[in-house]
Amino acid sequence: MNILIKNASILTMAEEAQIMENTNIAIENGKIKSVGFVPEDFKADKTIDGTNKLAMPGLVNAHTHIAMSLFRNYADDLPFWTWLFERIMPREDKLTPEDVYWGSMLSIAEMIRFGVTTFADMYFFMDEVAKAVEESGIRASLSIGLSDSGDQELKIKNTKEFYDNWHGKADGRITVMAGPHAPYSCGPEFLAKVIDVAAEKGMGIHIHLSESKKEIEDSFNLRGKSPIKHVYDLGLFELPTLAAHCVHLSDEDIDILAEKKVSVANNPGSNLKLGNGFARVEDMLKKGINVALGTDGSASNNNLNMFEEINLAALINKGYTGDTTSIPAITAVKMATINGAKALGIDKEVGTIEVGKKADIILLDLNKPHFYPRYNLVASLAYSAQASDVETVIVDGKILMENYELKTIDLEKVMFNAEICAKSLIG
Ligand code: NI
């Protein structure tokens, strides 16, 4: 379907802070054909009136565990290690593929409504997540979460098969990475095996690194070095790596991440809620590290609202550094769009509104009091906008939500089934 978005304000993210007023986007065969003028030979099957709307690239949630929405508001206000090992993991052991499917659909519905067009996920029963991605029309980078307990060979085999079965599938909307959970859940020998299989298949790595103070202390006690230095020595960073969190970093850690061009998924909401502190985002960006934004799972957030993360990134880094110029609005929006695409290795295809790129575009309804007056729309995205302002979502040139109505998901059915699954897990 050829789509014409007419008379919208457009934030392309191709040029920093460039807003084009009262202009058009033509979409043909899933790709952006033009921005600004409409080519004479372009025939639109569908025209979207962009009056009083802002079109921008869809948001990229660069680190999450979407099926954890089933544990939303179940275990809160607890120490990180109690939360993870005593409350969450025992419930996760009871998860079935069906639970993961409905939890994923619930989260995908939430993300589409909040303007997220791509997410990076690491969890169990990932075939179910992949099915949910395929059916819903969203874009995703998927990883089976791996720990070294149980049958390691089987886990490696599953990761290989998952890659063969799903990488490039759903019209190219699904990509696959290897997902060793963390250095504290994957010993060095197992990590080496994961690195080998990822290298063999050409997969990137999605991993949690340096999330809590305890993780750093344990790593020094056990190995005499930081988690970052440990996986660097194992050769993990020779592969394209998406490292979630990276909260507690030494200067040496930052130099390693910069040298090896590791992308970092900063999760300010989750880090605050689990008491893990503040990442050195400003220092990482200054060293040229690609820092993206993520929500983490909605058991530690407790939503998948990337506008909230944009707002948090823009606010808490100012408070943390004492410098009001830290993470200006445009940088926070960049982290949630093109930096996210880069972290997932798909920045040539999505992340900006540019001719030739895939049409992953969201429209915000600006006809609301918190958008007036209109001095600076970029500032409004970081400091005034709400996720509920997203009214239309296009992924791969297909409309997934129009005028606040989901087109590919039966929301009532999804919420009903997710509730049944949550009850069976928690009772
Ligand atoms: Ni996580």
Coordinates of C-alpha atoms and ligand atoms in Angstrom, one line a residue:
M1 CA 0.0 0.0 0.0
N2 CA 1.3 3.5 -0.9
I3 CA 0.8 6.0 1.9
L4 CA 1.0 9.7 1.8
I5 CA 1.4 11.6 5.0
K6 CA 0.3 15.2 4.2
N7 CA 1.0 18.6 5.8
A8 CA 2.7 17.2 8.9
S9 CA 5.5 18.7 11.0
I10 CA 8.4 16.2 10.5
L11 CA 11.4 15.5 12.7
T12 CA 13.6 13.4 10.5
M13 CA 16.5 12.9 13.0
A14 CA 18.7 12.8 9.9
E15 CA 20.0 16.3 10.6
E16 CA 20.0 17.2 14.3
A17 CA 16.9 19.1 15.5
Q18 CA 15.7 19.6 12.0
I19 CA 11.9 20.1 12.0
M20 CA 10.3 20.4 8.6
E21 CA 7.0 22.3 8.9
N22 CA 3.8 21.6 6.9
T23 CA 5.3 19.0 4.6
N24 CA 4.8 15.4 3.2
I25 CA 6.2 11.9 3.3
A26 CA 5.5 9.5 0.5
I27 CA 5.7 5.7 1.3
E28 CA 6.0 3.1 -1.4
N29 CA 6.5 -0.6 -1.0
G30 CA 7.3 -0.2 2.6
K31 CA 10.0 2.4 2.0
I32 CA 10.2 6.2 2.2
K33 CA 10.1 7.4 -1.4
S34 CA 10.2 11.1 -0.6
V35 CA 10.3 13.7 2.2
G36 CA 9.0 17.2 1.5
F37 CA 7.7 17.2 -2.1
V38 CA 5.4 14.5 -3.5
P39 CA 6.7 13.0 -6.7
E40 CA 4.4 13.5 -9.7
D41 CA 4.1 9.8 -10.5
F42 CA 3.2 8.9 -6.9
K43 CA -0.3 7.5 -6.4
A44 CA -1.4 7.2 -2.8
D45 CA -3.7 4.3 -1.8
K46 CA -4.1 6.0 1.5
T47 CA -3.6 9.6 2.6
I48 CA -3.1 10.5 6.3
D49 CA -3.8 14.1 7.2
G50 CA -0.8 15.3 9.2
T51 CA -2.3 18.7 10.1
N52 CA -1.4 19.4 13.8
K53 CA 0.7 16.3 13.9
L54 CA 4.4 15.5 14.3
A55 CA 5.9 12.7 12.3
M56 CA 9.1 11.2 13.7
P57 CA 11.0 7.9 13.4
G58 CA 9.5 5.1 15.5
L59 CA 11.2 4.6 18.9
V60 CA 13.6 1.8 19.4
N61 CA 13.4 0.0 22.8
A62 CA 17.0 -1.3 22.9
H63 CA 16.7 -3.6 25.9
T64 CA 13.7 -5.4 27.3
H65 CA 12.2 -8.8 28.2
I66 CA 8.7 -8.2 26.9
A67 CA 7.0 -11.3 28.3
M68 CA 7.9 -10.1 31.8
S69 CA 4.8 -7.9 31.5
L70 CA 3.1 -10.9 33.2
F71 CA 5.0 -10.0 36.3
R72 CA 4.2 -6.3 36.2
N73 CA 3.5 -4.9 39.7
Y74 CA 4.0 -8.4 41.3
A75 CA 7.4 -7.8 43.0
D76 CA 8.2 -4.1 43.7
D77 CA 10.2 -2.0 46.2
L78 CA 12.6 -4.9 46.9
P79 CA 16.5 -5.1 46.8
F80 CA 17.7 -6.1 43.3
W81 CA 19.1 -9.5 44.2
T82 CA 15.9 -10.4 46.3
W83 CA 13.8 -9.2 43.5
L84 CA 15.6 -11.3 40.8
F85 CA 16.6 -14.5 42.6
E86 CA 13.8 -14.9 45.2
R87 CA 10.7 -13.4 43.4
I88 CA 11.2 -13.3 39.7
M89 CA 13.3 -16.4 38.8
P90 CA 11.1 -18.9 40.7
R91 CA 8.0 -17.7 38.8
E92 CA 9.9 -17.7 35.5
D93 CA 10.6 -21.4 36.0
K94 CA 6.8 -22.0 35.7
L95 CA 6.5 -20.1 32.4
T96 CA 5.0 -22.0 29.5
P97 CA 5.3 -21.1 25.8
E98 CA 1.7 -20.0 25.9
D99 CA 2.4 -17.6 28.7
V100 CA 5.3 -16.1 26.8
Y101 CA 3.1 -15.6 23.7
W102 CA 0.3 -13.7 25.5
G103 CA 2.8 -11.7 27.6
S104 CA 4.6 -10.8 24.4
M105 CA 1.3 -9.8 22.6
L106 CA 0.4 -7.7 25.7
S107 CA 3.7 -5.9 25.6
I108 CA 3.7 -5.4 21.8
A109 CA 0.2 -3.8 22.0
E110 CA 1.5 -1.5 24.8
M111 CA 4.7 -0.6 22.7
I112 CA 2.8 0.1 19.5
R113 CA 0.4 2.4 21.4
F114 CA 3.4 4.1 22.9
G115 CA 5.2 4.7 19.6
V116 CA 7.8 1.9 19.8
T117 CA 8.4 0.3 16.4
T118 CA 11.4 -1.8 17.2
F119 CA 12.6 -3.6 20.3
A120 CA 15.5 -5.8 21.4
D121 CA 14.4 -8.7 23.5
M122 CA 16.1 -11.4 25.5
Y123 CA 14.0 -14.2 27.1
F124 CA 12.8 -17.8 27.1
F125 CA 10.5 -19.5 24.5
M126 CA 11.7 -17.0 21.9
D127 CA 9.8 -18.8 19.1
E128 CA 6.7 -17.4 20.8
V129 CA 8.0 -13.9 20.8
A130 CA 9.0 -14.3 17.2
K131 CA 5.5 -15.4 16.3
A132 CA 4.0 -12.4 18.2
V133 CA 6.4 -10.1 16.2
E134 CA 5.4 -11.8 12.9
E135 CA 1.7 -11.5 13.6
S136 CA 1.7 -7.9 15.0
G137 CA 3.9 -6.3 12.4
I138 CA 6.4 -4.8 14.8
R139 CA 10.2 -5.0 14.3
A140 CA 12.5 -6.8 16.7
S141 CA 16.0 -8.1 17.5
L142 CA 15.5 -11.3 19.4
S143 CA 17.8 -13.4 21.6
I144 CA 17.3 -16.5 23.6
G145 CA 18.5 -15.6 27.1
L146 CA 21.3 -18.1 28.1
S147 CA 22.7 -19.1 31.4
D148 CA 25.2 -21.9 32.0
S149 CA 22.9 -24.1 34.2
G150 CA 21.6 -27.3 32.7
D151 CA 22.4 -28.8 29.3
Q152 CA 24.9 -26.3 27.7
E153 CA 25.2 -28.1 24.4
L154 CA 21.4 -28.1 24.0
K155 CA 21.3 -24.3 24.7
I156 CA 24.0 -23.6 22.1
K157 CA 22.1 -25.8 19.6
N158 CA 18.8 -24.0 20.3
T159 CA 20.5 -20.6 19.7
K160 CA 21.8 -21.9 16.3
E161 CA 18.4 -23.2 15.3
F162 CA 16.6 -20.0 16.5
Y163 CA 19.0 -18.0 14.3
D164 CA 18.4 -20.3 11.3
N165 CA 14.7 -20.3 11.8
W166 CA 14.1 -16.6 12.4
H167 CA 16.9 -14.3 11.3
G168 CA 15.6 -12.2 8.4
K169 CA 12.1 -13.6 8.7
A170 CA 8.7 -11.7 8.9
D171 CA 9.7 -9.7 5.8
G172 CA 13.1 -9.0 7.3
R173 CA 11.6 -7.5 10.5
I174 CA 13.2 -10.0 12.7
T175 CA 16.9 -10.2 13.4
V176 CA 18.6 -12.6 15.8
M177 CA 21.4 -12.0 18.3
A178 CA 23.1 -14.5 20.7
G179 CA 21.9 -13.7 24.3
P180 CA 24.3 -14.7 27.1
H181 CA 22.4 -13.3 30.1
A182 CA 25.3 -11.9 32.1
P183 CA 28.9 -12.8 33.2
Y184 CA 27.5 -13.8 36.6
S185 CA 25.0 -16.3 35.1
C186 CA 27.4 -17.5 32.3
G187 CA 30.8 -18.8 33.4
P188 CA 33.8 -18.1 31.2
E189 CA 33.8 -21.6 29.5
F190 CA 30.2 -21.3 28.5
L191 CA 30.7 -17.7 27.4
A192 CA 33.5 -18.9 25.2
K193 CA 31.1 -21.4 23.6
V194 CA 28.5 -18.7 23.0
I195 CA 31.1 -16.4 21.4
D196 CA 32.2 -19.3 19.1
V197 CA 28.7 -20.0 17.9
A198 CA 27.9 -16.3 17.4
A199 CA 31.1 -15.8 15.4
E200 CA 30.3 -18.9 13.3
K201 CA 26.8 -17.6 12.5
G202 CA 27.7 -13.9 12.2
M203 CA 25.5 -13.0 15.1
G204 CA 25.9 -10.0 17.4
I205 CA 25.7 -10.4 21.2
H206 CA 23.1 -9.0 23.5
I207 CA 24.2 -9.2 27.2
H208 CA 23.7 -7.5 30.6
L209 CA 26.9 -5.9 31.9
S210 CA 27.8 -4.0 35.1
E211 CA 24.2 -3.5 36.3
S212 CA 24.6 -3.5 40.1
K213 CA 27.3 -2.6 42.5
K214 CA 27.3 -6.2 43.9
E215 CA 28.0 -7.5 40.4
I216 CA 31.2 -5.4 40.2
E217 CA 32.3 -6.4 43.7
D218 CA 31.7 -10.1 43.1
S219 CA 33.6 -9.9 39.8
F220 CA 36.6 -8.3 41.5
N221 CA 36.5 -10.9 44.3
L222 CA 36.3 -13.8 41.9
R223 CA 38.5 -12.6 39.0
G224 CA 40.2 -9.4 40.1
K225 CA 38.7 -7.4 37.3
S226 CA 35.4 -5.7 36.3
P227 CA 32.7 -7.6 34.3
I228 CA 33.6 -5.4 31.2
K229 CA 37.3 -6.2 31.4
H230 CA 36.4 -9.9 32.0
V231 CA 34.3 -10.3 28.8
Y232 CA 36.8 -8.1 26.9
D233 CA 39.6 -10.6 27.8
L234 CA 37.4 -13.5 26.6
G235 CA 37.1 -11.8 23.2
L236 CA 33.3 -11.2 23.4
F237 CA 33.7 -7.6 22.1
E238 CA 35.2 -8.8 18.9
L239 CA 31.6 -9.4 17.9
P240 CA 29.1 -6.5 17.5
T241 CA 27.8 -6.1 21.1
L242 CA 24.7 -4.6 22.7
A243 CA 25.5 -4.2 26.4
A244 CA 22.5 -3.5 28.6
H245 CA 22.9 -1.2 31.6
C246 CA 26.7 -0.5 32.0
V247 CA 25.8 1.5 35.1
H248 CA 29.0 1.1 37.3
L249 CA 31.9 1.8 35.0
S250 CA 35.6 2.7 35.6
D251 CA 37.4 5.0 33.2
E252 CA 39.2 1.8 31.9
D253 CA 35.8 0.2 31.3
I254 CA 34.6 3.2 29.3
D255 CA 37.8 3.2 27.2
I256 CA 37.2 -0.5 26.5
L257 CA 33.6 0.1 25.4
A258 CA 34.8 2.9 23.1
E259 CA 37.7 1.0 21.7
K260 CA 35.6 -2.0 20.8
K261 CA 32.6 0.1 19.6
V262 CA 30.2 -1.6 22.0
S263 CA 26.7 -0.2 22.0
V264 CA 25.2 0.5 25.4
A265 CA 21.5 0.2 26.2
N266 CA 20.9 2.7 29.1
N267 CA 17.8 1.8 31.2
P268 CA 17.3 4.8 33.5
G269 CA 13.9 3.8 34.7
S270 CA 14.9 0.2 35.6
N271 CA 18.2 1.3 37.2
L272 CA 16.3 3.8 39.4
K273 CA 13.6 1.3 40.4
L274 CA 16.0 -1.5 41.3
G275 CA 18.3 1.0 43.2
N276 CA 21.2 0.4 40.8
G277 CA 22.1 4.0 40.4
F278 CA 23.0 6.2 37.4
A279 CA 25.0 5.3 34.4
R280 CA 27.8 7.6 33.2
V281 CA 25.9 8.5 30.0
E282 CA 27.6 11.8 29.5
D283 CA 31.1 10.3 29.8
M284 CA 30.2 7.5 27.4
L285 CA 28.8 9.8 24.8
K286 CA 31.9 12.1 25.1
K287 CA 34.1 9.1 24.3
G288 CA 32.0 8.4 21.2
I289 CA 30.2 5.3 22.6
N290 CA 26.8 4.7 21.0
V291 CA 24.3 4.9 23.9
A292 CA 20.7 3.8 23.2
L293 CA 17.7 3.7 25.5
G294 CA 15.7 0.8 26.8
T295 CA 12.9 0.1 29.3
D296 CA 14.2 -3.3 30.5
G297 CA 11.3 -5.7 31.4
S298 CA 8.1 -4.3 32.8
A299 CA 8.6 -6.1 36.1
S300 CA 11.4 -3.6 36.8
N301 CA 10.0 -0.4 35.3
N302 CA 6.9 -1.0 35.3
N303 CA 5.9 -0.2 31.7
L304 CA 7.4 -0.1 28.2
N305 CA 7.1 3.7 27.8
M306 CA 10.1 5.0 25.9
F307 CA 8.9 8.6 26.2
E308 CA 9.3 8.2 30.0
E309 CA 12.9 6.9 29.4
I310 CA 13.6 9.9 27.1
N311 CA 12.4 12.2 29.8
L312 CA 14.4 10.4 32.5
A313 CA 17.6 10.5 30.4
A314 CA 17.2 14.2 29.8
L315 CA 16.5 14.9 33.4
I316 CA 18.5 12.6 35.6
N317 CA 21.8 13.1 33.8
K318 CA 21.5 16.8 34.6
G319 CA 20.9 16.0 38.2
Y320 CA 23.6 13.4 38.3
T321 CA 26.3 15.6 36.7
G322 CA 25.2 18.9 38.0
D323 CA 25.4 20.2 34.5
T324 CA 22.2 21.5 32.9
T325 CA 23.6 21.0 29.4
S326 CA 24.0 17.3 29.9
I327 CA 21.8 15.2 27.6
P328 CA 19.8 17.9 25.9
A329 CA 16.4 17.0 24.5
I330 CA 17.8 16.2 21.0
T331 CA 20.4 13.8 22.4
A332 CA 17.7 12.0 24.5
V333 CA 15.5 11.6 21.3
K334 CA 18.6 10.5 19.4
M335 CA 19.3 7.8 22.0
A336 CA 15.7 6.5 21.5
T337 CA 15.8 6.4 17.7
I338 CA 18.9 6.3 15.5
N339 CA 21.2 5.2 18.4
G340 CA 18.9 2.3 19.1
A341 CA 18.8 1.3 15.5
K342 CA 22.6 1.4 15.4
A343 CA 22.8 -0.7 18.6
L344 CA 20.7 -3.3 16.8
G345 CA 22.8 -3.1 13.6
I346 CA 19.8 -1.9 11.5
D347 CA 20.6 1.9 11.3
K348 CA 21.0 1.7 7.5
E349 CA 17.3 0.6 7.4
V350 CA 15.5 2.5 10.1
G351 CA 16.0 5.1 12.9
T352 CA 15.6 8.2 10.8
I353 CA 13.1 9.5 8.2
E354 CA 15.2 9.5 5.1
V355 CA 14.5 8.5 1.5
G356 CA 15.2 4.8 0.9
K357 CA 14.9 3.8 4.5
K358 CA 12.1 1.5 5.7
A359 CA 9.0 3.4 6.7
D360 CA 8.9 3.1 10.5
I361 CA 7.2 6.3 11.4
I362 CA 5.0 7.5 14.3
L363 CA 2.6 10.5 14.4
L364 CA 1.9 12.4 17.5
D365 CA -1.3 14.4 18.0
L366 CA -0.1 18.0 18.8
N367 CA -3.6 19.4 19.3
K368 CA -3.3 19.1 23.1
P369 CA -2.7 21.8 25.8
H370 CA 0.7 20.4 26.8
F371 CA 2.0 21.1 23.3
Y372 CA 1.2 24.8 23.3
P373 CA 2.9 27.2 22.7
R374 CA 5.1 25.6 20.0
Y375 CA 8.5 27.1 20.6
N376 CA 10.5 24.0 20.2
L377 CA 9.0 20.6 19.3
V378 CA 12.2 18.7 20.1
A379 CA 12.1 20.1 23.6
S380 CA 8.4 19.1 23.9
L381 CA 9.3 15.5 23.0
A382 CA 11.7 15.2 26.0
Y383 CA 9.9 17.4 28.5
S384 CA 6.2 17.6 27.6
A385 CA 5.1 14.8 25.4
Q386 CA 3.2 11.7 26.7
A387 CA 3.4 8.3 25.1
S388 CA -0.4 8.5 24.9
D389 CA 0.0 11.3 22.3
V390 CA 1.1 8.8 19.7
E391 CA -2.0 8.4 17.5
T392 CA -0.7 6.6 14.3
V393 CA 2.1 4.0 14.0
I394 CA 3.6 2.7 10.7
V395 CA 6.2 -0.1 10.6
D396 CA 7.7 -1.4 7.3
G397 CA 5.1 0.8 5.5
K398 CA 2.2 -0.9 7.2
I399 CA -0.2 0.9 9.5
L400 CA -0.2 -0.9 12.9
M401 CA -2.2 1.8 14.7
E402 CA -4.4 4.6 13.2
N403 CA -6.2 7.2 15.1
Y404 CA -5.3 5.3 18.4
E405 CA -6.9 2.1 17.1
L406 CA -4.7 -1.0 16.8
K407 CA -5.0 -2.7 13.4
T408 CA -3.2 -6.0 13.9
I409 CA -3.9 -6.9 17.5
D410 CA -7.2 -7.8 19.1
L411 CA -6.5 -5.9 22.4
E412 CA -9.5 -7.3 24.4
K413 CA -8.5 -10.9 23.6
V414 CA -4.8 -10.2 24.4
M415 CA -5.6 -8.6 27.8
F416 CA -8.0 -11.4 28.7
N417 CA -5.5 -14.1 27.9
A418 CA -2.6 -12.3 29.5
E419 CA -4.6 -12.0 32.7
I420 CA -5.4 -15.8 32.7
C421 CA -1.6 -16.6 32.2
A422 CA -0.6 -14.2 35.0
K423 CA -3.1 -15.8 37.4
S424 CA -1.7 -19.3 36.6
L425 CA 1.8 -18.1 37.3
I426 CA 1.2 -16.1 40.4
G427 CA -2.3 -17.2 41.6
Ligands
NI1 NI 17.4 -6.8 31.4

